Coordinates of C-alpha atoms in Angstrom, one line a residue:
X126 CA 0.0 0.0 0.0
X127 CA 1.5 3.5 -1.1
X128 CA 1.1 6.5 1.1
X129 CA -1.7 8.4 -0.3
X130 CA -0.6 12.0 -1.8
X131 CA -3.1 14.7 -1.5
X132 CA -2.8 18.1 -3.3
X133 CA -5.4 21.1 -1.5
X134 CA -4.5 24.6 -1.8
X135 CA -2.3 26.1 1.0
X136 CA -3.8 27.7 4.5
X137 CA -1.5 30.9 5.9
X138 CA 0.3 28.1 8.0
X139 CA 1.7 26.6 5.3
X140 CA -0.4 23.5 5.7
X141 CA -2.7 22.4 2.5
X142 CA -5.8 22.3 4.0
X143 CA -7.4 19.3 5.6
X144 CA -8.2 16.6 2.9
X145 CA -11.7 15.7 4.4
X146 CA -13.3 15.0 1.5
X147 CA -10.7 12.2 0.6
X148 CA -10.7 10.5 3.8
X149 CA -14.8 10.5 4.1
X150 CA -14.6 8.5 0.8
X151 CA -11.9 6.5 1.8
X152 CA -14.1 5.5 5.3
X153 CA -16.8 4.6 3.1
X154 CA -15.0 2.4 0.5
X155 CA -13.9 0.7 3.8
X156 CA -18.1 0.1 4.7
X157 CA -18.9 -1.7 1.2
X158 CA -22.0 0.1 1.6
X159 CA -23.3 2.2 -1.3
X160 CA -26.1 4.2 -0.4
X161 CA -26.0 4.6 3.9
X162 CA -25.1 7.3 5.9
X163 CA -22.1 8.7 8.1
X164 CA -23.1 10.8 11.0
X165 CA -19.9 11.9 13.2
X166 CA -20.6 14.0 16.4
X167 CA -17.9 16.6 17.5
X168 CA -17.1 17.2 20.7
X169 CA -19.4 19.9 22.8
X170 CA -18.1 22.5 24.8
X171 CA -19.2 21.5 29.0
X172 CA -18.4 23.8 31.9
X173 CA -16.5 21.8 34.8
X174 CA -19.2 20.4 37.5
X175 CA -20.4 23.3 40.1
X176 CA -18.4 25.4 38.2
X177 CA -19.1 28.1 35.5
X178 CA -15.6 27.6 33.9
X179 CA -15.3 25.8 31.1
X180 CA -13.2 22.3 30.6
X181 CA -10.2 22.3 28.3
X182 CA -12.1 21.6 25.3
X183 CA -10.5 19.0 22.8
X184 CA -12.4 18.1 19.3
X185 CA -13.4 14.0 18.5
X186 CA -10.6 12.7 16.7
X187 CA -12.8 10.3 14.7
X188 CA -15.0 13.6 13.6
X189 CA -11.8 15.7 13.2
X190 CA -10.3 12.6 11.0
X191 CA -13.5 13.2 8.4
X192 CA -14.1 16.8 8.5
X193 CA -10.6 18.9 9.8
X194 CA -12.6 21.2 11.7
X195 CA -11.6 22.5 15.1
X196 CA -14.0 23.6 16.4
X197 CA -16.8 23.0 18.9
X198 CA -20.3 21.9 18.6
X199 CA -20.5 21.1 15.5
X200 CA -21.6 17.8 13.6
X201 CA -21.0 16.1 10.1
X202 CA -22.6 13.6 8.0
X203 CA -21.4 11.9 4.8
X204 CA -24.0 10.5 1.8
X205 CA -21.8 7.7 0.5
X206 CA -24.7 7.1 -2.2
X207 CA -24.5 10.9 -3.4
X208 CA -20.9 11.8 -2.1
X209 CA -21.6 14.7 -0.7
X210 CA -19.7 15.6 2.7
X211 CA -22.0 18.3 4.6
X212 CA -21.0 19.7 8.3
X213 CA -23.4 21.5 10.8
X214 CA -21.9 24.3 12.6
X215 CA -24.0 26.4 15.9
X216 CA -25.8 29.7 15.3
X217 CA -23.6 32.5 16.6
X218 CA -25.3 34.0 19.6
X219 CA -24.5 37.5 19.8
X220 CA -24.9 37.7 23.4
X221 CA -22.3 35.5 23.8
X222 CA -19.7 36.8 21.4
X223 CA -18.8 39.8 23.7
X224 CA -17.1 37.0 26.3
X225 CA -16.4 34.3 24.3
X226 CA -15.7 35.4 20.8
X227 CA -17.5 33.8 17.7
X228 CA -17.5 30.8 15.5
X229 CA -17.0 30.6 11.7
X230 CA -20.0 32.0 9.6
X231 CA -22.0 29.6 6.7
X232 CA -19.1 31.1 4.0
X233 CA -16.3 31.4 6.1
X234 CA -16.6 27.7 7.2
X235 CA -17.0 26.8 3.0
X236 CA -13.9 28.4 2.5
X237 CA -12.3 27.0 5.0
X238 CA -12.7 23.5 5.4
X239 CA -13.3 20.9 2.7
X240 CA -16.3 19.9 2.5
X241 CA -19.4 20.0 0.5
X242 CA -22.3 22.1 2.2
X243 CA -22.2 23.7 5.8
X244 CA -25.6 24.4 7.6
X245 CA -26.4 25.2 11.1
X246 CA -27.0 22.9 13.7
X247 CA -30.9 23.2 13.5
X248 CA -31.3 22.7 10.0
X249 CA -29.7 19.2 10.5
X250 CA -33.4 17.4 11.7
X251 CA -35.1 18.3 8.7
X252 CA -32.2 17.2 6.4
X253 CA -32.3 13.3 8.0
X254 CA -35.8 13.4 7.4
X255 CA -35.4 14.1 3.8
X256 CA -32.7 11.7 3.7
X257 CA -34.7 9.0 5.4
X258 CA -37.4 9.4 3.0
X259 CA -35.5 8.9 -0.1
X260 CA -33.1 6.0 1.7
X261 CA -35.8 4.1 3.3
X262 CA -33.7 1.3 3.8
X263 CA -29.9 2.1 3.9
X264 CA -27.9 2.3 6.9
X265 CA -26.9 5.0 9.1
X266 CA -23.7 4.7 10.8
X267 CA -22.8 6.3 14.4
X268 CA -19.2 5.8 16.3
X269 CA -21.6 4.9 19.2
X270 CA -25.1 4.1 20.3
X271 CA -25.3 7.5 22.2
X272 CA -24.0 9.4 19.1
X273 CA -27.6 8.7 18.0
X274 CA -29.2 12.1 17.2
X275 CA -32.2 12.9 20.0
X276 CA -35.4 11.6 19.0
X277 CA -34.7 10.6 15.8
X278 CA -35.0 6.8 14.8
X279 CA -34.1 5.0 11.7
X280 CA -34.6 1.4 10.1
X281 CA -31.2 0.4 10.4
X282 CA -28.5 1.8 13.2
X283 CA -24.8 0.4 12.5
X284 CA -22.4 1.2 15.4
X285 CA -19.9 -1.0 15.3
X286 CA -18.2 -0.7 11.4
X287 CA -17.4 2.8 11.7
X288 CA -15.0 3.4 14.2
X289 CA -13.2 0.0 12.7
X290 CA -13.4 1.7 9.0
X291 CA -11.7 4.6 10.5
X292 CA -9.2 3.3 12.2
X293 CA -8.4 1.2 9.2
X294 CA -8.0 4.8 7.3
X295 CA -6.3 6.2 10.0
X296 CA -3.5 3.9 10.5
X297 CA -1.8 4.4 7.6
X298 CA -1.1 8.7 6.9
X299 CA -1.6 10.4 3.5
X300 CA 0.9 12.8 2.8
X301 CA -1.4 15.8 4.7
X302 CA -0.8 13.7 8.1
X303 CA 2.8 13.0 7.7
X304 CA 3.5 16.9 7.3
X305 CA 1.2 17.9 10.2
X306 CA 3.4 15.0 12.2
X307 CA 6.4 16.5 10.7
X308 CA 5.7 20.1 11.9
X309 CA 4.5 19.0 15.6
X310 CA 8.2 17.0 15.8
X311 CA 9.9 20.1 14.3
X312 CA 8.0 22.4 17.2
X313 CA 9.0 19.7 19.6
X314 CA 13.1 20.0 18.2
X315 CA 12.9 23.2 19.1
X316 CA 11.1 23.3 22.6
X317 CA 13.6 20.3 23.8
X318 CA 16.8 22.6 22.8
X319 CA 14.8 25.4 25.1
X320 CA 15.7 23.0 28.1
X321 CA 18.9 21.5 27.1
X322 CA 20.3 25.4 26.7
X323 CA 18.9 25.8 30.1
X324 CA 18.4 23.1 32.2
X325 CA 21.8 23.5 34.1
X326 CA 20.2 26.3 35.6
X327 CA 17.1 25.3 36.6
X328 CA 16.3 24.1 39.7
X329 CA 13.2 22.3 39.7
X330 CA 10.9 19.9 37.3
X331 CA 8.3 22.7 36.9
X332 CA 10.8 24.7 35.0
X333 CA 11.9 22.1 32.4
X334 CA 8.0 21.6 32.2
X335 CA 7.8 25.8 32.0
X336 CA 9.8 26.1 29.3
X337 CA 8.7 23.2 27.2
X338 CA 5.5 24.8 26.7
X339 CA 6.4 28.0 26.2
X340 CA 8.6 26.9 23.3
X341 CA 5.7 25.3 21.9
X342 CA 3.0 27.7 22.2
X343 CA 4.9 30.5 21.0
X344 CA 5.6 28.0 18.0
X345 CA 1.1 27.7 17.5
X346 CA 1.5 24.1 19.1
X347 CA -0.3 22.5 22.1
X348 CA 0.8 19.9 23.9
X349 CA 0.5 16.5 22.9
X350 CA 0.1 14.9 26.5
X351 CA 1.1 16.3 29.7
X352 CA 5.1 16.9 30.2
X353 CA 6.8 14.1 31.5
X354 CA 10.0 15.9 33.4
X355 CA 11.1 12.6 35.4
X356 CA 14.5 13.6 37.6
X357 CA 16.6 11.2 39.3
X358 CA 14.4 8.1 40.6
X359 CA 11.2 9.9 39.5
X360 CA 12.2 8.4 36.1
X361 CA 11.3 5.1 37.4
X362 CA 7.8 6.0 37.4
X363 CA 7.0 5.7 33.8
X364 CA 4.0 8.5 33.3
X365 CA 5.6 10.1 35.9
X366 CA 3.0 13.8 36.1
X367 CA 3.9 16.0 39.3
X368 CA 6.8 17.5 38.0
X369 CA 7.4 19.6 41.6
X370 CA 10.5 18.1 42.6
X371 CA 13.8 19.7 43.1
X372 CA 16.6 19.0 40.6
X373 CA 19.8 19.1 43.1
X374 CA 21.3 16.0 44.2
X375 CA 19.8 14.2 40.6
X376 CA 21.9 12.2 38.0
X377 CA 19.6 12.2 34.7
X378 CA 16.3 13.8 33.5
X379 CA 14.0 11.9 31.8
X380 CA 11.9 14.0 29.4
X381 CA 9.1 12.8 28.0
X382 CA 7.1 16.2 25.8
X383 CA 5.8 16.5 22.5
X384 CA 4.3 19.0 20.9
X385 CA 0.9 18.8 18.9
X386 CA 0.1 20.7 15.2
X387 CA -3.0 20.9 14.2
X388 CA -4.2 18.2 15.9
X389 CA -1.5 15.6 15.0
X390 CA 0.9 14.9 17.7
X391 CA 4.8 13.9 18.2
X392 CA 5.9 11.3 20.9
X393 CA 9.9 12.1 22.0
X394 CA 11.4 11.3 24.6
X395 CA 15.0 12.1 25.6
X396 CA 17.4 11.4 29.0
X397 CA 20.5 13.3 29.8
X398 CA 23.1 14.1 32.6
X399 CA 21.6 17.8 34.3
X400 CA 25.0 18.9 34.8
X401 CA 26.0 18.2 30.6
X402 CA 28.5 15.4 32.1
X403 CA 27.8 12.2 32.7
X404 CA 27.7 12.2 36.6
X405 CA 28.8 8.2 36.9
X406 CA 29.8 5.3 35.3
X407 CA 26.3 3.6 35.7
X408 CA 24.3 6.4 34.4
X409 CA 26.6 6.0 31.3
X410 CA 26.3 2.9 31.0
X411 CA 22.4 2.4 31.1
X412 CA 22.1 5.4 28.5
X413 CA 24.3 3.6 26.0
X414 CA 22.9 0.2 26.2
X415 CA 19.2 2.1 25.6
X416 CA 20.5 4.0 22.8
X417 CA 22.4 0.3 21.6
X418 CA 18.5 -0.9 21.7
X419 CA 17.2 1.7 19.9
X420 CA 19.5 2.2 17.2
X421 CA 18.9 -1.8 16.2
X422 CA 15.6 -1.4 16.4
X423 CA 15.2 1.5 14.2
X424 CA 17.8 0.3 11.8
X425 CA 15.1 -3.1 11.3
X426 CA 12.3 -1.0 10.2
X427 CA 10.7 -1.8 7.2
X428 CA 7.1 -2.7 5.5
X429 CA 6.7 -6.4 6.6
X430 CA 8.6 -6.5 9.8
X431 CA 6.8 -7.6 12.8
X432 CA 7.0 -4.7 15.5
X433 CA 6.9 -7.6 18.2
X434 CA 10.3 -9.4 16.9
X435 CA 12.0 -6.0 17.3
X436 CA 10.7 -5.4 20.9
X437 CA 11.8 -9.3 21.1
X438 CA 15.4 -7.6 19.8
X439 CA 15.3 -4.9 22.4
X440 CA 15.2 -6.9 25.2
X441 CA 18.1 -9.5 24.2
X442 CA 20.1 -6.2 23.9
X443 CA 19.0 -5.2 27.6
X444 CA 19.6 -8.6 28.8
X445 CA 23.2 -9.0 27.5
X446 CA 23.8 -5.1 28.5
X447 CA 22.6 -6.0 32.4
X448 CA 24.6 -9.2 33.0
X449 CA 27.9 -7.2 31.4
X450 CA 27.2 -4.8 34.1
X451 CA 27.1 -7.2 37.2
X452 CA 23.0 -6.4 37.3
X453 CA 21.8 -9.4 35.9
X454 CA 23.5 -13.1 36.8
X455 CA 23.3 -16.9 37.7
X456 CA 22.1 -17.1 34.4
X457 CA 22.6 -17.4 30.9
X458 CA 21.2 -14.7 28.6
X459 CA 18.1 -16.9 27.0
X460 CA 17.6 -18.2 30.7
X461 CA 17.2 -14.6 31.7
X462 CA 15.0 -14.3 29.0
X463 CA 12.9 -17.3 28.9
X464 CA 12.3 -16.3 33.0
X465 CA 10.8 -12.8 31.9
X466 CA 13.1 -11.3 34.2
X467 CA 14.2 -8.7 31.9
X468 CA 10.4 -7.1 32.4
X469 CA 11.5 -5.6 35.5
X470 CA 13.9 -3.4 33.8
X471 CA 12.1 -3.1 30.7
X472 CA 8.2 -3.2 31.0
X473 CA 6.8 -2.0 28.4
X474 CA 6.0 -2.0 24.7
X475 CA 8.9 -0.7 22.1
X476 CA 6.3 1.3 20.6
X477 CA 2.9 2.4 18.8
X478 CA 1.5 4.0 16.1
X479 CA 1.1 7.8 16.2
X480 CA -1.4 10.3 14.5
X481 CA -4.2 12.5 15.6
X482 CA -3.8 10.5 19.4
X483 CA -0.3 9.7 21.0
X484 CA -1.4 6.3 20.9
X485 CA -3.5 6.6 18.2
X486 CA -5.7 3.8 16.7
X487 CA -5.9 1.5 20.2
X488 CA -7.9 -1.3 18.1
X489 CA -5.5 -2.1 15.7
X490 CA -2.3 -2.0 18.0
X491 CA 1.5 -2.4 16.0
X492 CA 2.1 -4.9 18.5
X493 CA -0.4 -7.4 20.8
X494 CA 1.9 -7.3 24.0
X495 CA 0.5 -7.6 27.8
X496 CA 1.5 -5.5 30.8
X497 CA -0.2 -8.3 33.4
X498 CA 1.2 -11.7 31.3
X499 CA 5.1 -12.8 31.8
X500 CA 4.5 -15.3 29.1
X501 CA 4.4 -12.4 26.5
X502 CA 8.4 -12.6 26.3
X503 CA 8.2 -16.6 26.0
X504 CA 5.9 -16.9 23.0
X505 CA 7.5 -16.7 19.4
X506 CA 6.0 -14.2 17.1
X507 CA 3.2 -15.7 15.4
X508 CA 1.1 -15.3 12.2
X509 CA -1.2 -13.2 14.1
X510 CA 0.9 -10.1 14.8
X511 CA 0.4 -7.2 12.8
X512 CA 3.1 -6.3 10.5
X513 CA 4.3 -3.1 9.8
X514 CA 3.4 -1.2 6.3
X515 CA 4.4 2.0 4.4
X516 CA 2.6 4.9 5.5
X517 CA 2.6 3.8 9.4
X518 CA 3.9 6.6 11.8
X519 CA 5.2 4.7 14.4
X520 CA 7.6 5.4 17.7
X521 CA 10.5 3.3 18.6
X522 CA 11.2 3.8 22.4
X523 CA 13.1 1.4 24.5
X524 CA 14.1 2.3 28.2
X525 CA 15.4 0.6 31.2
X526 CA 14.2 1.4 34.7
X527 CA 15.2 1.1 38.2
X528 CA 12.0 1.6 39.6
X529 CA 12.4 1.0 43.3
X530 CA 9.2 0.0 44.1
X531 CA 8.2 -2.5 41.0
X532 CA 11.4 -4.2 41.4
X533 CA 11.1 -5.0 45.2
X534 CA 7.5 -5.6 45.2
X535 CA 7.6 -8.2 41.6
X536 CA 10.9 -9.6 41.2
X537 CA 13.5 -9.3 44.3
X538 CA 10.8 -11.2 46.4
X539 CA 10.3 -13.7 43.8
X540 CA 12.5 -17.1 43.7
X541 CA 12.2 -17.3 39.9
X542 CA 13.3 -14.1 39.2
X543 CA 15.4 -12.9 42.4
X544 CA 18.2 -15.5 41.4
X545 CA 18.8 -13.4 38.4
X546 CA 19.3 -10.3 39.9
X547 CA 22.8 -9.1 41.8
X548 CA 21.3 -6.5 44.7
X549 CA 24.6 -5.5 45.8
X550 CA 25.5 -4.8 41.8
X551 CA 21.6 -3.1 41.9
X552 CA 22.0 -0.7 44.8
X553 CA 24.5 1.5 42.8
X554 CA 21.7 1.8 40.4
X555 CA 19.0 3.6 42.2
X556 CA 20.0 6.6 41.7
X557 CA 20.3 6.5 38.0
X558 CA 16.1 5.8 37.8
X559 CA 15.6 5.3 34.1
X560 CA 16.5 5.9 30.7
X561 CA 14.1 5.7 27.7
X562 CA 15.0 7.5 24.1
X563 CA 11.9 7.8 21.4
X564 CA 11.7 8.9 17.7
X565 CA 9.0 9.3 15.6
X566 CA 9.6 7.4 12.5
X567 CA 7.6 7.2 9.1
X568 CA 7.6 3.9 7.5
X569 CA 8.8 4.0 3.9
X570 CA 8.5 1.6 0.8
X571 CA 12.2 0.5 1.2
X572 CA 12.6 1.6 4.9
X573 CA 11.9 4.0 7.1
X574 CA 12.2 8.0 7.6
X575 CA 13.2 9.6 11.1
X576 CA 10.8 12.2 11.7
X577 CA 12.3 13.5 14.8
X578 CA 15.3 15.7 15.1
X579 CA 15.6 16.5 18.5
X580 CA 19.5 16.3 19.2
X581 CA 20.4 13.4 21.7
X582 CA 23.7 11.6 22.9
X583 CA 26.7 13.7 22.8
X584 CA 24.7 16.3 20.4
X585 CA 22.1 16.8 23.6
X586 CA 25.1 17.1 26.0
X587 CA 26.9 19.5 23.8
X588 CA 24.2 22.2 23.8
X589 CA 23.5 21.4 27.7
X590 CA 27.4 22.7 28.0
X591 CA 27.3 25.8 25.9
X592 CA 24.1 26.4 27.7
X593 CA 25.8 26.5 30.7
X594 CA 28.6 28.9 29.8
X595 CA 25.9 31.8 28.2
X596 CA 25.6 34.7 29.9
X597 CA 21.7 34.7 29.4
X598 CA 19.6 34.2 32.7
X599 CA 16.4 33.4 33.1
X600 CA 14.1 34.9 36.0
X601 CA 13.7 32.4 39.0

C-alpha cells in the first residue's frame, strides 16, 4: 500500500488544507456500503461540574479525521450514495460573542474546510428526514449508540463498522498527516533545545515543564500529552505527572514532551546528565545500552517486519547489556529471558503507532503485548501479529528502569526471578532511575524515515554545556 498523496490549496500556516473530502470516501470504501449514511458527532463544549468555567475543550478525533474542523459543537454527515460531505456548525449568539468570541459564519466555514455544504445545527433534523425518506432502507452509521441524534430513529442503526473503518484509514497517513506530524516534531526540536540550553540552571521539574511549553506555544502548538520531566528516581515511574521536585542531588532527566500541530501529535522522549557530564559510570552505562537498543531497532524497520520481533530484539540487547554490568547473573542470557526477568527493567512496549492521538488507533495496535502476562516474552512471534506497512507513523522507544518500588515488590521477592538479579550490583543503580530515548519514525517503501530531530547523545550534552557557559539568565 503506497502512502496516499493529496494536493489542496495552502492555508497561511503553510499547511494544505485538511483533505476531508478524501478521507470520508476513503471510510466509506472501507463500509462496502453504497447508499447509507455517516453521521460523526464533534465534541461539545461542557463547563467543569459546580463550576461556571469551562473544561479544556479538545475536538473527537474520529469527527476531526472526516471533516478537519476544530471547532466545537458542530456535527458532520457523509452520503456515501450521493458523495456529498456536509458539516453542521452552531448559530452564533451575539450575546455570547462579547465573552467568548464567535464561530466561523455559513461562507467562512466553506472556504475554510473541505467539504461540500455547511448548515447550522438546527437545519440538520429536517435534512435526516429528507434523507430518510429517499433511503428508506440504507444504513446510518454512528461511532456509538449514544451518538444517536435525539429523537430521531431510523430502520437500520450500525455502530460498530465505523470506528473499525476509521481506524483502518487512520493507520496508515496520506501525505497531509505526515506533514502535520512533521511540523509538531519540528515544534518539539525546538522546545527540547529550550531546556537543554537551560536546564543547568534550573532548579526544579516545573521549569523544564515551564519552558517546554512556552517553546511550543509560541511556535502555535499545544501539547500532545502532559510533560513528562522525570528527575533522578522519578524516572522510574514511567507516566511520571507531578513535575514539583527539586533538581539538586539528581543524575539524569528523563523528558518525556511532545508537541501537537494541528491536531497531530509527536511522541519524543529524551534522557540526559543535568550537569551536561555524565555524573557516573552507571548512568553512562544504562544510557548507552538504551541508545544500543534503539539504534537496532530503528535500523530493522521496514514494511513487513513484525514490530513484536524488534521489541523481542530490544530486550536481548538489555539482557546481554545487564549481565555485562554485574545487574543481571546466575544465568545465561536466554535463561534470563525465557524467566521474563528482563520485564523488570524493561516493562513495556517498544512502541505504537502515532497520528491525531499519541497512541493513536488503540484497536489495531502495531504490537499485541500484555503488561499483566510474563508469558508475552516466552511466546515466538506468530502469524497473528500485525506487520508493519508503508505509511505507518510509528515510535521506537526502548528504556530501562530502576524503579524502586516495582522491582522489590515483583521480582526481588520472587525465587524465579530474584536469582537473576545481583542486589549488591543493583544498589548503585538507584539513583540512575531510568533511561528511555523515542523517535518518531515514518515507515517507507524500502525503509523508514526519522521524523524527529531533537539532538540526543553527545549532540544533547553539547548544547547542555554551551548552555551553561551563556551569559543569558532566566528569572527564577
Amino acid at each position: 500500500m503506497k502512502i496516499r498523496n493529496i494536493a489542496l490549496r495552502a492555508d497561511s500556516d503553510g499547511i494544505n488544507k485538511y483533505p476531508a473530502k478524501q478521507h470520508a470516501r476513503i471510510v466509506a470504501s472501507k463500509l462496502s456500503d453504497p447508499d447509507g449514511l455517516i453521521y460523526l458527532l464533534g465534541q461539545y463544549a461542557f463547563t467543569i461540574e459546580d463550576s461556571d468555567q469551562a473544561k479544556t475543550w479538545r475536538q473527537r478525533r474520529y469527527f476531526y479525521y472526516c471533516s478537519g474542523v476544530d471547532v466545537p459543537n458542530c456535527c458532520l454527515t457523509y452520503d456515501i450514495s450521493a458523495d456529498e460531505l456536509s458539516l453542521y456548525i452552531p448559530e452564533i449568539k451575539p450575546e455570547r460573542v462579547l465573552w467568548e468570541g464567535r464561530g466561523p459564519t455559513i461562507e467562512e466555514a466553506e472556504d475554510r474546510y473541505d467539504v461540500d455544504s455547511v448548515y447550522l445545527n438546527e437545519q440538520l433534523f429536517d435534512h435526516l428526514d429528507q434523507w430518510k425518506k429517499g433511503n428508506p432502507k440504507s444504513t446510518f452509521y454512528i461511532l456509538h449508540k449514544d451518538h444517536r441524534p435525539v429523537g430521531e430513529s431510523f430502520p437500520k442503526v450500525d455502530c460498530e463498522m465505523l470506528k473499525h473503518a476509521i481506524d483502518l484509514c487512520r493507520v496508515i497517513k496520506d501525505t497531509h498527516e505526515i506533514e502535520c506530524i512533521r511540523r509538531a516534531n519540528k515544534i518539539s526540536a525546538i522546545a527540547h533545545q529550550a531546556v537543554l540550553r537551560n536546564v543547568s540552571r534550573f532548579r526544579s521539574e516545573a521549569q523544564i515543564q515551564g519552558i517546554f511549553e512556552d517553546a511550543c506555544i509560541s511556535k502555535g502548538a499545544k501539547q500532545s500529552y502532559p510533560v513528562i520531566a522525570a528527575s533522578g528516581e522519578n524516572a522510574g515511574t514511567l507516566h511520571y505527572a507531578k513535575n514539583n521536585e527539586p533538581l539538586l542531588g539528581r543524575q539524569l532527566l528523563c523528558l518525556d514532551a511532545g508537541a501537537e500541530f494541528l491536531c497531530y501529535t509527536s511522541d519524543v522522549t529524551r534522557t540526559f546528565p543535568i550537569s551536561g557530564s555524565w555524573p557516573s559510570h552507571e548512568a553512562k552505562n544504562i544510557y548507552c545500552i538504551v541508545q544500543m537498543m534503539q539504534e537496532h531497532c530503528i535500523d530493522g524497520l521496514r514494511p513487513g517486519v513484525k514490530m513484536y520481533d524488534l521489541h523481542i530484539l530490544a530486550h536481548k540487547i538489555a539482557i546481554a547489556g545487564l549481565m555485562a554490568l554485574g545487574i543481571l547473573h546466575n544465568g545465561t542470557e536466554a535463561e534470563i529471558f525465557e524467566a521474563g526477568t528482563s520485564r523488570g527493567f524493561y516493562p513495556h512496549g517498544l512502541g505504537h503507532h502515532l497520528g491525531l492521538e499519541t497512541h493513536d488507533v488503540l484497536n489495531f495496535p502495531i504490537m499485541h503485548y500484555s503488561m499483566d502476562d510474563c508469558s508475552a516474552l516466552l511466546a515466538p512471534c506468530g502469524d497473528g501479529q500485525p506487520s508493519l506497512e508503508e505509511g505507518m507513523v510509528i515510535t521506537i522507544e526502548p528504556g530501562i528502569y530502576f524503579s524502586r518500588y516495582e522491582l522489590t515488590r515483583a521480582y526481588l521477592s520472587s525465587p524465579v526471578h530474584s536469582k537473576y538479579i545481583n542486589q549488591k550490583v543493583l544498589k548503585d543503580y538507584w539513583a540512575v532511575g531510568g533511561v528511555r530515548i523515542e523517535d518518531d519514525l515514518l515507515i517507507t517503501a524500502d525503509g523508514y524515515e526519522n521524523l524527529t530531530k531533537t539532538p540526543k547523545g553527545e549532540a544533547a550534552l553539547k548544547i547542555i554545556r554551551e548552555g551553561s557557559h551563556s551569559s543569558h539568565r532566566l528569572e527564577d
